[in-house]
Amino acid sequence: MDERTARREIVRVGELLYERSYVVSSDGNVSVRLDDGRILATPTQTNKGRMTEDALALTDIEGKPLSDRKASSELAMHLLIYRERPEINAVCHAHPPHGSAFAVAGLAIDEPILSEVILTLGCVPLAAYGTPSTDELTEAMLPLVKHHNALLMANHGAVAYGADVWQAFDRLETLEHTAKITILARALGGASNLSPDAIEKLINVREKAGYLDERARCQSCNYLHETGITCATADGVGTMSGAPPRVATNGAASAGTNGAGKISLTREDLVELLSQAVNLKH
Ligand SMILES: [Zn+2]
């Protein structure tokens, strides 16, 4: 996207974030990776509903300022996503109330209850708490970024990303909408989950249609446990190198190895390994 269009669209997205109560005060931040690789980001301490196009800050991919405007203090979160996901060109971070309620309650948005959400967003995991604008936050997000298009951050809020700023915004909105429906369904006595068979079909449809690729099959999510589908993210534990996932032939996502030297893990095993990896860094 060229700089002029990006300035206009970031301001428009900022207005929508504010109008829809996904941010208040100076919460949240939005950025776009321009065609030439520079990052155009919302400025620090600014209400996103009242930004002007000339208030936005330009940086390089390392966050080095390329204009006299100061970018959001959360820019590191955006840069991490751009580095991990070359096809992503926009990031939207906000504190939408229902999604943030999940983050505050220590819950992921990963119940297989809405077919469209499995098709277009996939599950939204919860990254461990990290102090905003520090390495703690980006380290907690790192193992999850490759395999999801939106994350919750514990006791903080949500971030979504996409090929352009509208896809990033739409994913954030789907996250919030899903959280809201889940809360309402729980108030009515609880949502009923889609069957493993239905989930498997949806995953096949989304990969065939190109909505989400195989990287979105992640064992840290709730979706896959009872289906015959597994993922190869275990290959990348520690490095999350993003090796292409495979479909299991044994119909179960249990811990074990196969002839190709690849391993599959249960969700609990993966979570345990990830927490060990994170703890090692401290
Ligand atoms: Zn925030």
Coordinates of C-alpha atoms and ligand atoms in Angstrom, one line a residue:
M1 CA 0.0 0.0 0.0
D2 CA 1.3 3.5 -0.8
E3 CA 1.8 6.0 2.0
R4 CA -1.0 8.3 1.0
T5 CA -3.6 5.6 1.0
A6 CA -2.3 4.1 4.2
R7 CA -2.5 7.5 6.0
R8 CA -6.1 7.8 5.0
E9 CA -7.1 4.3 5.9
I10 CA -5.3 4.3 9.3
V11 CA -7.3 7.4 10.2
R12 CA -10.5 5.8 9.1
V13 CA -9.8 2.6 11.1
G14 CA -8.9 4.7 14.1
E15 CA -12.3 6.4 13.9
L16 CA -14.1 3.0 13.7
L17 CA -12.1 1.6 16.6
Y18 CA -13.2 4.5 18.7
E19 CA -16.8 4.6 17.5
R20 CA -17.3 0.9 18.2
S21 CA -15.8 1.3 21.7
Y22 CA -12.8 -1.0 20.9
V23 CA -10.6 1.8 22.4
V24 CA -11.1 4.8 24.7
S25 CA -8.8 7.6 25.6
S26 CA -5.4 7.0 24.0
D27 CA -5.7 3.1 23.9
G28 CA -4.7 1.0 21.0
N29 CA -2.6 1.4 18.0
V30 CA -2.7 0.6 14.2
S31 CA 0.1 0.2 11.7
V32 CA 0.6 -0.6 8.1
R33 CA 3.7 -1.9 6.3
L34 CA 4.1 0.2 3.2
D35 CA 5.1 -1.1 -0.2
D36 CA 8.7 0.1 0.4
G37 CA 8.9 -1.7 3.7
R38 CA 8.6 1.3 6.0
I39 CA 6.1 1.2 8.8
L40 CA 3.4 3.8 9.2
A41 CA 2.0 3.8 12.7
T42 CA -0.4 5.7 15.0
P43 CA 1.3 8.2 17.2
T44 CA 1.8 7.8 21.0
Q45 CA -0.8 9.3 23.4
T46 CA -3.4 10.1 20.8
N47 CA -7.1 9.3 20.8
K48 CA -7.6 7.1 17.8
G49 CA -11.0 8.6 17.0
R50 CA -9.4 12.1 16.5
M51 CA -6.2 11.5 14.6
T52 CA -5.2 13.4 11.6
E53 CA -3.3 12.0 8.6
D54 CA -0.2 14.1 9.3
A55 CA 0.0 12.9 12.9
L56 CA 1.1 9.4 12.0
A57 CA 4.7 8.3 12.6
L58 CA 7.1 6.6 10.1
T59 CA 9.7 4.1 11.2
D60 CA 11.9 1.4 9.7
I61 CA 11.3 -2.3 10.4
E62 CA 13.6 -2.0 13.5
G63 CA 11.4 0.9 14.8
K64 CA 14.0 3.6 14.1
P65 CA 12.1 6.9 13.6
L66 CA 11.9 8.2 10.0
S67 CA 9.8 11.2 10.8
D68 CA 9.5 13.7 13.7
R69 CA 6.4 12.0 15.0
K70 CA 6.8 9.5 17.9
A71 CA 5.2 6.1 17.2
S72 CA 3.1 4.2 19.7
S73 CA 5.0 2.7 22.6
E74 CA 3.5 -0.6 21.6
L75 CA 5.2 -0.6 18.2
A76 CA 7.5 -3.5 19.1
M77 CA 4.4 -5.8 19.1
H78 CA 3.7 -4.7 15.5
L79 CA 7.3 -5.2 14.4
L80 CA 7.4 -8.7 15.9
I81 CA 4.3 -9.6 13.8
Y82 CA 5.8 -8.1 10.6
R83 CA 9.1 -10.0 11.2
E84 CA 7.4 -13.3 11.8
R85 CA 4.8 -13.0 9.1
P86 CA 6.1 -11.6 5.8
E87 CA 2.6 -11.7 4.2
I88 CA 1.1 -9.5 6.9
N89 CA 0.9 -5.8 6.1
A90 CA -1.3 -4.3 8.9
V91 CA -1.7 -4.7 12.6
C92 CA -4.6 -3.5 14.8
H93 CA -4.3 -3.5 18.6
A94 CA -7.2 -2.5 20.8
H95 CA -9.0 -3.2 24.1
P96 CA -12.5 -4.3 22.8
P97 CA -14.6 -5.0 25.9
H98 CA -15.8 -8.6 25.3
G99 CA -12.5 -9.8 23.9
S100 CA -10.6 -8.1 26.7
A101 CA -13.0 -9.7 29.3
F102 CA -11.7 -13.1 28.0
A103 CA -8.1 -11.8 28.4
V104 CA -8.8 -10.6 31.9
A105 CA -10.5 -13.9 32.8
G106 CA -7.5 -15.8 31.6
L107 CA -9.5 -17.4 28.7
A108 CA -8.7 -18.0 25.1
I109 CA -11.4 -17.7 22.4
D110 CA -11.1 -21.2 21.2
E111 CA -14.4 -23.0 21.5
P112 CA -15.6 -24.4 18.2
I113 CA -19.1 -22.8 18.3
L114 CA -19.3 -20.7 15.2
S115 CA -18.7 -22.1 11.7
E116 CA -17.8 -18.8 10.1
V117 CA -15.2 -18.1 12.8
I118 CA -13.5 -21.4 12.2
L119 CA -13.5 -20.6 8.5
T120 CA -12.2 -17.1 8.5
L121 CA -10.3 -16.4 11.8
G122 CA -9.4 -19.7 13.5
C123 CA -9.0 -19.8 17.2
V124 CA -7.6 -16.9 19.3
P125 CA -5.1 -18.0 21.9
L126 CA -4.2 -16.2 25.1
A127 CA -0.6 -15.0 25.4
A128 CA 0.8 -14.9 28.9
Y129 CA 0.9 -11.5 30.6
G130 CA 3.8 -9.2 29.8
T131 CA 4.3 -5.6 30.7
P132 CA 3.1 -3.4 27.8
S133 CA 5.8 -1.9 25.6
T134 CA 8.5 -4.2 27.0
D135 CA 10.2 -7.4 25.7
E136 CA 8.0 -9.4 28.2
L137 CA 5.0 -8.8 26.0
T138 CA 6.6 -9.7 22.7
E139 CA 8.2 -12.8 24.2
A140 CA 4.9 -14.0 25.4
M141 CA 3.4 -13.4 21.9
L142 CA 6.2 -14.9 19.9
P143 CA 5.3 -18.6 20.0
L144 CA 1.8 -17.8 18.9
V145 CA 2.2 -15.3 16.1
K146 CA 2.9 -17.7 13.2
H147 CA -0.1 -19.9 13.7
H148 CA -2.9 -17.4 14.5
N149 CA -4.3 -14.2 13.0
A150 CA -5.4 -12.7 16.2
L151 CA -4.2 -13.0 19.8
L152 CA -5.5 -12.1 23.3
M153 CA -2.9 -10.7 25.7
A154 CA -3.6 -11.6 29.3
N155 CA -4.9 -8.7 31.5
H156 CA -4.5 -6.4 28.5
G157 CA -6.4 -6.7 25.3
A158 CA -6.4 -8.0 21.7
V159 CA -4.4 -7.7 18.6
A160 CA -5.3 -8.8 15.0
Y161 CA -3.4 -8.7 11.8
G162 CA -3.9 -9.2 8.1
A163 CA -2.8 -8.6 4.5
D164 CA -4.2 -5.1 4.7
V165 CA -5.6 -2.7 7.3
W166 CA -9.2 -3.8 6.6
Q167 CA -8.5 -7.5 7.0
A168 CA -6.7 -6.7 10.3
F169 CA -9.7 -4.6 11.5
D170 CA -12.2 -7.2 10.3
R171 CA -10.4 -9.9 12.2
L172 CA -10.4 -7.8 15.4
E173 CA -14.1 -7.2 14.9
T174 CA -14.7 -10.9 14.4
L175 CA -12.7 -11.6 17.6
E176 CA -14.9 -9.1 19.6
H177 CA -18.1 -10.4 18.0
T178 CA -17.2 -14.0 18.9
A179 CA -16.3 -13.1 22.5
K180 CA -19.6 -11.3 22.8
I181 CA -21.7 -14.2 21.4
T182 CA -19.8 -16.6 23.7
I183 CA -20.6 -14.6 26.8
L184 CA -24.3 -14.3 25.8
A185 CA -24.5 -18.0 25.1
R186 CA -23.0 -18.8 28.5
A187 CA -25.6 -16.6 30.1
L188 CA -28.3 -18.7 28.3
G189 CA -26.9 -21.9 29.7
G190 CA -23.9 -22.5 27.4
A191 CA -23.0 -22.9 23.8
S192 CA -23.0 -26.2 22.1
N193 CA -19.8 -27.1 20.2
L194 CA -19.6 -28.2 16.6
S195 CA -18.8 -31.9 16.2
P196 CA -15.3 -33.0 15.4
D197 CA -16.6 -34.1 12.0
A198 CA -18.0 -30.6 11.3
I199 CA -14.8 -28.9 12.4
E200 CA -12.8 -31.1 10.1
K201 CA -15.0 -30.2 7.1
L202 CA -14.7 -26.5 7.9
I203 CA -10.9 -26.7 8.1
N204 CA -10.8 -28.5 4.7
V205 CA -13.1 -25.8 3.2
R206 CA -11.0 -22.9 4.6
E207 CA -7.8 -24.4 3.3
K208 CA -9.2 -25.2 -0.1
A209 CA -10.7 -21.7 -0.4
G210 CA -7.5 -20.1 0.9
Y211 CA -9.1 -18.3 3.8
L212 CA -6.5 -19.8 6.2
D213 CA -3.6 -22.0 5.4
E214 CA -2.3 -25.1 7.2
R215 CA -0.3 -23.0 9.7
A216 CA -3.6 -22.1 11.4
R217 CA -3.9 -25.8 12.5
C218 CA -2.4 -25.3 15.9
Q219 CA -2.5 -27.8 18.7
S220 CA -2.5 -25.1 21.3
C221 CA -6.1 -24.5 20.2
N222 CA -9.2 -26.2 21.3
Y223 CA -10.5 -27.0 17.8
L224 CA -8.4 -30.0 16.8
H225 CA -8.3 -32.2 19.7
E226 CA -11.1 -34.5 18.8
T227 CA -10.7 -34.3 15.0
G228 CA -8.4 -36.4 12.9
I229 CA -6.4 -33.3 12.0
T230 CA -3.1 -32.6 13.6
C231 CA -0.4 -30.1 13.0
A232 CA 3.3 -30.1 12.8
T233 CA 3.8 -27.0 15.0
A234 CA 5.6 -29.3 17.5
D235 CA 8.5 -29.3 14.9
G236 CA 8.9 -25.7 15.7
V237 CA 8.5 -25.7 19.4
G238 CA 11.2 -23.4 20.8
T239 CA 11.8 -21.9 17.3
M240 CA 8.3 -22.1 15.8
S241 CA 9.9 -22.4 12.4
G242 CA 6.5 -23.0 10.8
A243 CA 7.1 -26.4 9.1
P244 CA 4.1 -27.4 7.1
P245 CA 1.5 -29.2 9.2
R246 CA 0.2 -32.6 8.1
V247 CA -3.0 -34.6 8.5
A248 CA -2.6 -37.4 11.0
T249 CA -3.3 -40.9 9.7
N250 CA -4.1 -42.4 13.0
G251 CA -7.1 -40.2 13.6
A252 CA -5.8 -39.0 17.0
A253 CA -3.7 -36.1 18.0
S254 CA -1.8 -38.0 20.6
A255 CA 1.9 -37.5 21.6
G256 CA 4.1 -39.7 19.5
T257 CA 6.5 -40.0 16.6
N258 CA 6.1 -41.3 13.1
G259 CA 8.5 -42.5 10.3
A260 CA 9.1 -39.0 9.0
G261 CA 10.8 -38.0 12.2
K262 CA 7.9 -35.6 13.0
I263 CA 6.1 -35.6 16.3
S264 CA 2.6 -34.7 17.3
L265 CA 1.7 -33.5 20.8
T266 CA -1.4 -33.1 22.8
R267 CA -2.4 -29.5 23.7
E268 CA -1.3 -30.1 27.3
D269 CA 2.2 -31.2 26.2
L270 CA 2.6 -28.3 23.9
V271 CA 1.5 -25.8 26.5
E272 CA 3.9 -27.4 29.0
L273 CA 6.8 -27.2 26.5
L274 CA 6.0 -23.6 25.6
S275 CA 6.0 -22.5 29.2
Q276 CA 9.3 -24.3 29.8
A277 CA 10.7 -22.5 26.8
V278 CA 9.5 -19.1 28.0
N279 CA 10.7 -19.7 31.6
L280 CA 14.2 -20.6 30.3
K281 CA 14.6 -17.1 28.9
H282 CA 14.2 -15.6 32.4
Ligands
ZN1 ZN -3.0 -1.9 24.7

